[in-house]
Short mmCIF file of C-alpha atoms and ligand atoms in Angstrom, two decimals:
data_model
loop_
_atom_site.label_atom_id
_atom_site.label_comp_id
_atom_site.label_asym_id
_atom_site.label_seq_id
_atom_site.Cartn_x
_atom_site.Cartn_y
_atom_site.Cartn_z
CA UNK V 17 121.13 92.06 79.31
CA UNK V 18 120.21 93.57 82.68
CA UNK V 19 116.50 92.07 83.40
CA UNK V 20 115.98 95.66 85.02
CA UNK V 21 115.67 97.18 81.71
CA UNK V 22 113.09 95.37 80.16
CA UNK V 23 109.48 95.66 80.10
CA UNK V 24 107.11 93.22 81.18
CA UNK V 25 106.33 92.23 77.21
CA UNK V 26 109.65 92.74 76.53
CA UNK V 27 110.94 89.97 79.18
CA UNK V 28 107.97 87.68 78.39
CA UNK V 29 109.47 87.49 74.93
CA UNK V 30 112.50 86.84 75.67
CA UNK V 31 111.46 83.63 78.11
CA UNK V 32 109.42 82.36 75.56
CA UNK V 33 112.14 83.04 73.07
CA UNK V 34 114.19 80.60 75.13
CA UNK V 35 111.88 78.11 74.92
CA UNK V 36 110.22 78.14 78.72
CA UNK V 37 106.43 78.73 79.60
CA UNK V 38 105.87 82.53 79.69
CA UNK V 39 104.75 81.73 83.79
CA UNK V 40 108.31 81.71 84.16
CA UNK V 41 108.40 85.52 83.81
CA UNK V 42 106.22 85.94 86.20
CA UNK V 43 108.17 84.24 88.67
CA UNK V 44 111.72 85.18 87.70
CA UNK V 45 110.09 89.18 87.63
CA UNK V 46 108.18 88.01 91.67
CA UNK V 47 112.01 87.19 92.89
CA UNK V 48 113.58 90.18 91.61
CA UNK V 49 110.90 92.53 92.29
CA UNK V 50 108.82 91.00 95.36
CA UNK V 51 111.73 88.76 96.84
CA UNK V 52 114.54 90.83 95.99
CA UNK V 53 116.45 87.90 94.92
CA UNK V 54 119.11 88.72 92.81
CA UNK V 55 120.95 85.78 91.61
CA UNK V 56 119.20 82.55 89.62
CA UNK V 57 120.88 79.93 91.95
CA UNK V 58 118.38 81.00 94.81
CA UNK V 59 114.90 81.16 92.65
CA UNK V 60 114.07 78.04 94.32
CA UNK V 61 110.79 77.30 92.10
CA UNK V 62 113.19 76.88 88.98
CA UNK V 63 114.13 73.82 87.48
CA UNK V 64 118.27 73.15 87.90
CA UNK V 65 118.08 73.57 84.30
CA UNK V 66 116.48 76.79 84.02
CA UNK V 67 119.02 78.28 87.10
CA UNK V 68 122.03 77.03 84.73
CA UNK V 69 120.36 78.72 81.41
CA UNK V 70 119.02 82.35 82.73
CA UNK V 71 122.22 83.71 83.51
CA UNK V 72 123.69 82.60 80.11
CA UNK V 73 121.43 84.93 79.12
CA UNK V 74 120.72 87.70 81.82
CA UNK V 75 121.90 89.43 84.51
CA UNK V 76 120.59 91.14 87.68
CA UNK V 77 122.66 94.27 88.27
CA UNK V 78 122.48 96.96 91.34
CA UNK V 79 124.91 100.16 91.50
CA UNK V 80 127.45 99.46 94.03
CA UNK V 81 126.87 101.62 97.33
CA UNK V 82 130.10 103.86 97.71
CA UNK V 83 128.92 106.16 99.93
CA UNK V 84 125.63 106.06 102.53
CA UNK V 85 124.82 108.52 104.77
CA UNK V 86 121.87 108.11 107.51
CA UNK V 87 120.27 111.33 109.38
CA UNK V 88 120.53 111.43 113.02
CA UNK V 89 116.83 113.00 113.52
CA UNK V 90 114.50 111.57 110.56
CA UNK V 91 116.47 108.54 108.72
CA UNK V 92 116.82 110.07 105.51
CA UNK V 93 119.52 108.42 104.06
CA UNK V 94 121.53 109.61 101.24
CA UNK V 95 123.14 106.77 98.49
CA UNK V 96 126.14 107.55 96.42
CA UNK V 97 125.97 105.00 93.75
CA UNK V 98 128.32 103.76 91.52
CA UNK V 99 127.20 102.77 88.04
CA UNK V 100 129.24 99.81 86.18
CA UNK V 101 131.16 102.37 84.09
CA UNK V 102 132.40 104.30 87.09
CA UNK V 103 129.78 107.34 87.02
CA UNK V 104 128.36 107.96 90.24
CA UNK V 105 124.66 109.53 91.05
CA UNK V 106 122.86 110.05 94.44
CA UNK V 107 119.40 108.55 95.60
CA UNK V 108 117.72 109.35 98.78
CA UNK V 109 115.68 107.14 101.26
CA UNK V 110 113.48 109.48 102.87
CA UNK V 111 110.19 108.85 104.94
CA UNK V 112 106.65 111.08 104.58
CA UNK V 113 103.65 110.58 106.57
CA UNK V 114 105.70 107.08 107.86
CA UNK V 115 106.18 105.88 104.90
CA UNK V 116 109.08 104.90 102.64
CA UNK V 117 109.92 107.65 99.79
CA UNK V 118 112.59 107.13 96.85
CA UNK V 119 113.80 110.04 95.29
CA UNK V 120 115.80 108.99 92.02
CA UNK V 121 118.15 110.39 89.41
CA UNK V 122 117.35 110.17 86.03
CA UNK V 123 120.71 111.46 84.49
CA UNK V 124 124.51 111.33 85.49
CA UNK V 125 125.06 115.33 86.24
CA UNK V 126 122.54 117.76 84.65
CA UNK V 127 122.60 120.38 81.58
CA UNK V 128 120.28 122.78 82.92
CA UNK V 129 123.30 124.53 85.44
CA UNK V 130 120.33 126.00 87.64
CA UNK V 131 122.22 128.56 90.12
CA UNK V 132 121.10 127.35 93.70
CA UNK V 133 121.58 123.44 92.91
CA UNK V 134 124.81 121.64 93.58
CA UNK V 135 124.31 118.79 90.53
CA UNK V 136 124.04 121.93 88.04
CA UNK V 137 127.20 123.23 89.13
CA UNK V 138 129.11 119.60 88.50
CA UNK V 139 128.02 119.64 85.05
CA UNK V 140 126.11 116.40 82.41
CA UNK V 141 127.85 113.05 81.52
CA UNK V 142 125.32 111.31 80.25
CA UNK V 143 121.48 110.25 80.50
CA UNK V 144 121.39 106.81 82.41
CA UNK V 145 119.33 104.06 81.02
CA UNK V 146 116.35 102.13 81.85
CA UNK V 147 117.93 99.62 84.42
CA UNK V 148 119.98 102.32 86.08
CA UNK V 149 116.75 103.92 87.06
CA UNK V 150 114.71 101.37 88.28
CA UNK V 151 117.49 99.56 89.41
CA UNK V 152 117.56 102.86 92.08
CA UNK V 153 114.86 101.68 93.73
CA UNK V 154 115.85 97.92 94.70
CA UNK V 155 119.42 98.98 95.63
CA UNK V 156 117.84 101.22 98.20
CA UNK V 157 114.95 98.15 99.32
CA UNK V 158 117.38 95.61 99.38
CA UNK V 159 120.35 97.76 101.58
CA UNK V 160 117.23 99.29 103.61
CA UNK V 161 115.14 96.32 103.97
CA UNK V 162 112.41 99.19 103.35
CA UNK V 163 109.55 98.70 101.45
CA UNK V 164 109.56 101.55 98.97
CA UNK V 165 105.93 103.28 98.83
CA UNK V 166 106.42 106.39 97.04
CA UNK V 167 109.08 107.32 94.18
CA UNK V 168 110.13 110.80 93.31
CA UNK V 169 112.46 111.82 90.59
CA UNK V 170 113.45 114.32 91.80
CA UNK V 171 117.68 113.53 91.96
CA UNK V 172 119.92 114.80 89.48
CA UNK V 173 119.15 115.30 86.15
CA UNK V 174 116.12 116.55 84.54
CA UNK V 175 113.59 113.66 83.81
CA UNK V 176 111.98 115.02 80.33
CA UNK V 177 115.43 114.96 78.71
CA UNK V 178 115.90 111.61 79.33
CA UNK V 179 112.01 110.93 78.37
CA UNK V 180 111.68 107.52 77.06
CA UNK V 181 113.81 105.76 79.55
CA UNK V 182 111.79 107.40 82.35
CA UNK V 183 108.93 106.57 80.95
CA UNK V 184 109.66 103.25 80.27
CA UNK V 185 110.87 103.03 84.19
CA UNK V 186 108.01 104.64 85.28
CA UNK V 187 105.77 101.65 83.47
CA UNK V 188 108.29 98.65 84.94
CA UNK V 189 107.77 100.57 88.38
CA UNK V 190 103.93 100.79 88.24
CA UNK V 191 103.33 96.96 86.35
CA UNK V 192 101.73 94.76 88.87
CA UNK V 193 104.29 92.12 87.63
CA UNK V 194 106.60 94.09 88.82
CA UNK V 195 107.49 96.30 91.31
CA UNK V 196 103.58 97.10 91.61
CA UNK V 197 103.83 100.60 92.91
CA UNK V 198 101.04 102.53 92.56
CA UNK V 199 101.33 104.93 89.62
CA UNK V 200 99.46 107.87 92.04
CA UNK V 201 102.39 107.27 94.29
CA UNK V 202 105.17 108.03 91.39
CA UNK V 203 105.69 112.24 90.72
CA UNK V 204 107.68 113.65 88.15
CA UNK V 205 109.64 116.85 88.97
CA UNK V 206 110.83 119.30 86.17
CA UNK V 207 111.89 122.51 85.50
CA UNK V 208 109.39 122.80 82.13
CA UNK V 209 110.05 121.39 78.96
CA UNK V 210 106.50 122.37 77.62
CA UNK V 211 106.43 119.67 74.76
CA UNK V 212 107.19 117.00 76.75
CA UNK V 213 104.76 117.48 80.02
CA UNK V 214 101.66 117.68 77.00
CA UNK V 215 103.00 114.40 75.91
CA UNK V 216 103.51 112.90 79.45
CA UNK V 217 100.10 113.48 80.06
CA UNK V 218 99.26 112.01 77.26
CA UNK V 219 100.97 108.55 77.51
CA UNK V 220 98.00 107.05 79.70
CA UNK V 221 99.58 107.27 83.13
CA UNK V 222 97.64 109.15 85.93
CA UNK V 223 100.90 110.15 87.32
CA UNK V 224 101.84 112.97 89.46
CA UNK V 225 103.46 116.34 88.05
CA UNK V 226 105.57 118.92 89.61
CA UNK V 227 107.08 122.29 88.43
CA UNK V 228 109.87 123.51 89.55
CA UNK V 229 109.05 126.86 88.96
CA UNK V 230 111.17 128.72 91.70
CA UNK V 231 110.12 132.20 90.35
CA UNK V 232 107.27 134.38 89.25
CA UNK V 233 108.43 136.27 86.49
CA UNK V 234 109.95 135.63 83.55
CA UNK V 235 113.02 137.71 84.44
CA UNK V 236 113.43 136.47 87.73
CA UNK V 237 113.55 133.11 86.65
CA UNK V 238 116.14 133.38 83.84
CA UNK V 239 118.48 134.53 86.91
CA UNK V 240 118.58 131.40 88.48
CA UNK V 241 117.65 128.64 85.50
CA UNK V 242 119.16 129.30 82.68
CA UNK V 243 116.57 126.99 80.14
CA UNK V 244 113.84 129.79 81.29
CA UNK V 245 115.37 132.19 78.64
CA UNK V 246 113.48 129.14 76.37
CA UNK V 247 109.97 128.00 77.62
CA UNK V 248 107.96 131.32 79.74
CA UNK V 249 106.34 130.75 82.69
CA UNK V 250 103.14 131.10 80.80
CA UNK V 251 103.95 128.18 78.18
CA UNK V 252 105.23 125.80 80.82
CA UNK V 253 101.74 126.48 83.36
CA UNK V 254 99.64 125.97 79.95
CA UNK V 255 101.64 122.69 79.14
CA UNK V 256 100.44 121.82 82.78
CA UNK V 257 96.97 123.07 82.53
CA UNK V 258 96.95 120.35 79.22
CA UNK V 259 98.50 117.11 81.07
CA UNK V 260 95.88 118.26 83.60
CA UNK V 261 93.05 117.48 81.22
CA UNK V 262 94.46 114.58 80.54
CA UNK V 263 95.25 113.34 84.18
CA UNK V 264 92.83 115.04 85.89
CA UNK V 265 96.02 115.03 88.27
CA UNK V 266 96.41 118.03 90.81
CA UNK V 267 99.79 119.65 89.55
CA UNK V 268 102.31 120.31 92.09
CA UNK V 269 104.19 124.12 92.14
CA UNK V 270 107.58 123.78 93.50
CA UNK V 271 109.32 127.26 94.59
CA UNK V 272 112.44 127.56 96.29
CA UNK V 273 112.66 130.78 98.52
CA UNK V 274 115.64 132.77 98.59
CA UNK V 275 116.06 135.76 100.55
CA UNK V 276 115.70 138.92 99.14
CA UNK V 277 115.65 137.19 95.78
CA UNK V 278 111.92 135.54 95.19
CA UNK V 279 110.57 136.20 98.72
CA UNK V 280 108.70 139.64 98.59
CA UNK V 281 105.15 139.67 98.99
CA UNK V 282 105.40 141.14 95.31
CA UNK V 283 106.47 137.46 94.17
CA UNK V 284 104.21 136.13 96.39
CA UNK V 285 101.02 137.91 94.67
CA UNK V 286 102.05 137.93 91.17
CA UNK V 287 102.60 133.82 91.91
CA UNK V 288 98.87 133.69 93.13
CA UNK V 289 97.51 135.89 90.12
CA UNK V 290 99.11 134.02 87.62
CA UNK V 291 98.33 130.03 89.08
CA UNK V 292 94.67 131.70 89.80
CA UNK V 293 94.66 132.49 86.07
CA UNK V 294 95.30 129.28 85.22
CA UNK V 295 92.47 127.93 86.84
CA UNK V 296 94.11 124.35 87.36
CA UNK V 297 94.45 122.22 90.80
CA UNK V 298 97.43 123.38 92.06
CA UNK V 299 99.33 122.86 95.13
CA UNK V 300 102.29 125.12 96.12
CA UNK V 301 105.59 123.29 97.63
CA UNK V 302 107.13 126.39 99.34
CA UNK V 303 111.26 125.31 99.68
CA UNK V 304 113.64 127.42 101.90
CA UNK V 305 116.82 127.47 99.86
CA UNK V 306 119.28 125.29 100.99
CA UNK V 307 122.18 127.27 101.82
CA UNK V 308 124.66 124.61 100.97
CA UNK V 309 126.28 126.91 98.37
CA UNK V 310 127.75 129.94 98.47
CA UNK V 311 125.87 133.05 98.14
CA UNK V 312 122.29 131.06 98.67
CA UNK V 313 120.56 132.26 102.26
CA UNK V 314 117.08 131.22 103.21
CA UNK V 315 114.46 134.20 103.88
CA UNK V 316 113.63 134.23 107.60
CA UNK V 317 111.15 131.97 108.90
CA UNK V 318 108.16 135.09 109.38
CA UNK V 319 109.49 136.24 105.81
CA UNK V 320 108.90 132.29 104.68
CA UNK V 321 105.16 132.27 106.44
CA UNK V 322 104.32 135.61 105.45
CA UNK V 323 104.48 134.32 101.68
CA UNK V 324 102.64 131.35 102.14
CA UNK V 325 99.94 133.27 103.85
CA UNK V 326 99.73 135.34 100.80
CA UNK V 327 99.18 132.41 98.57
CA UNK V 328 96.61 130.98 101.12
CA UNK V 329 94.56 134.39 101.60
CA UNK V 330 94.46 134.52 97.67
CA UNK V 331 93.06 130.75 97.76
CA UNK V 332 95.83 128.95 96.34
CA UNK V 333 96.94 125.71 98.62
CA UNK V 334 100.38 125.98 99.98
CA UNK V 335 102.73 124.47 102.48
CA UNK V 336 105.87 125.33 103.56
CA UNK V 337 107.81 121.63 102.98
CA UNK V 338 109.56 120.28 106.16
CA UNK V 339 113.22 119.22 105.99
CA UNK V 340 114.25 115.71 105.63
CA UNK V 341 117.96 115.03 106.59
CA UNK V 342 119.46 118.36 107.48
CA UNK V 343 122.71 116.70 108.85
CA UNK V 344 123.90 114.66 105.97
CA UNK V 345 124.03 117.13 103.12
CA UNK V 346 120.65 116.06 101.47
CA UNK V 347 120.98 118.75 98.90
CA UNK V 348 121.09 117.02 95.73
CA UNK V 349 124.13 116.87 94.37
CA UNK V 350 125.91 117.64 97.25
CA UNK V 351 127.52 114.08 97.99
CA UNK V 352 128.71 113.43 94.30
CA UNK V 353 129.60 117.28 94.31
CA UNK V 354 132.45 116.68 96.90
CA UNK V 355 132.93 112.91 95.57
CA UNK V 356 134.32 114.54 92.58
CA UNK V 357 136.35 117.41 94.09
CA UNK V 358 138.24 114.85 96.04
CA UNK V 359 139.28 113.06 92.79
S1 SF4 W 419 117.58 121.66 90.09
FE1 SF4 W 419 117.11 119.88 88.84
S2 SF4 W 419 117.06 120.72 86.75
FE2 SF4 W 419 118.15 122.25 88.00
S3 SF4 W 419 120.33 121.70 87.78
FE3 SF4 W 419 119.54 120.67 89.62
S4 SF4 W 419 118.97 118.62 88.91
FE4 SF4 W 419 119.13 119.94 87.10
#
């Protein structure tokens, strides 16, 4: 029983059920968490006794680092992880404003195959469980010796079809018993699974949302994700507009440019007619493609302002997101991608 996959209640029941005070949680969860002490033998404010009788009964387990890879010009660093049964999934260490960022996978592979992403391409093993998701996070602290400030999942997989395990993470990263990160610091990044951002936003989290919405009509969009063919723009933007009233959280618009795909200033107004339609707090991520597979080219860097002046002049917020780790295949997927091919 990995301790990273319970819940705060959850553990508290199971100290109690072993006959300590339920304090003892608390300071078993402050090593593991806090301290980032991983073995028994070293929580010092223990008795002998307890040290012997936790690890009869739990265990503290990390993914095994099998491949790291540290940017010359930013620090991003990219993790290739290695789950107990062999599966491998990618994390990244990457820094905003000066401060630490995790962005985590929430499944082994993915099942939504989008066309410009290199963890569609390898295909979906499996979802991965609580512990393998937080766990993420302290794997990265403790080989970092970073604090981590903000978490993004944002890896492989697609969080809302793996919903009650990221959920449950999200609540074990956020409890102040716990890793006590600030719940306005955690975003969730999907492509649109309509029923499941309404009941995100209603779960009682003021957590961040963003779309991954790469495309401004229907047809466009079907092109390049193939799950579009099943939830329309408009049903996934009024699914946000809902966890919106909810949250009261601004909802993040991510849209990957690719040239002379989803870059003309026809995409570009029909993208500010339909958020402006919405009428929700939006903010527009503008993402040059990464051009790490074949066939994918990035607009040119006029082409890439040009559309984000369009947005701006039609009063939606936009940026055009700056690159984190250019020169250690940050792409996601890209690591386990060529992990696998040399198998
Ligand atoms: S972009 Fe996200 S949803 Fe699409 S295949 Fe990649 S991991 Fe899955």
């Amino acid at each position: 029983m990995n301790i990273l996959g319970f819940s705060y209640e959850e553990f508290v029941e199971e100290i109690v059920k072993l006959g300590l005070e339920r304090y003892r949680a608390d300071q078993v969860l402050d090593w593991v968490y806090q301290k980032l002490v991983f073995s028994f033998d070293q929580m010092t404010n223990l008795s002998k006794e307890h040290r012997r009788l936790l690890p009869q009964h739990f265990s503290i387990d990390l993914p095994k680092v099998v491949e790291k890879k540290v940017s010359k010009f930013d620090k991003t660093t990219k993790y290739l992880f290695e789950l107990k049964d062999g599966n491998t999934i990618e994390s990244v260490l990457l820094f905003h404003e000066g401060y630490a960022t995790a962005c985590i996978s929430t499944q082994v592979g993915c099942p939504i195959r989008c066309s410009f992403c290199a963890t569609g391409q390898s295909g979906f093993v499996r979802n991965l469980e609580v512990d393998e998701i937080v766990s993420q996070i302290l794997a990265i602290e403790a080989d970092s010796r970073q604090k981590i400030r903000n978490v993004v999942y944002m890896g492989m997989g697609e969080p809302l079809l793996n919903y009650d395990n990221v959920v449950k993470s999200v609540r074990i990263l956020n409890h102040k018993k716990m890793k006590n990160i600030g719940i306005r610091r955690i975003t969730i990044s999907t492509v649109g699974i309509p029923e499941k951002i309404i009941k995100l936003g209603q779960e009682g989290l003021d957590i961040n949302l963003a779309i991954s919405l790469h495309a401004s009509s229907n047809e466009k969009r079907m092109q390049i994700i193939p799950l579009a063919s099943k939830y329309a723009i408009e049903e996934i933007l009024d699914a946000a507009k809902q966890f919106q009233q909810n949250t009261d959280r601004r909802v993040t618009i991510e849209y990957i440019l690719i040239k002379e795909f989803n870059d003309y200033d026809e995409d570009a107004r029909r993208l500010a007619k339909i958020l402006k339609e919405m009428k929700m707090k939006v903010f527009v991520n503008l993402i040059p493609v990464n051009p790490a597979l074949p066939g994918l080219e990035r607009p040119s860097i006029w082409k890439i302002n040009r559309f984000k002046e369009i947005l701006v002049e039609s009063g939606i917020e936009a940026e055009v997101r700056r690159e984190k780790g250019v020169d250690i295949e940050a792409a996601c997927g890209q690591l386990r991608l060529r992990a696998l091919q040399k198998r």
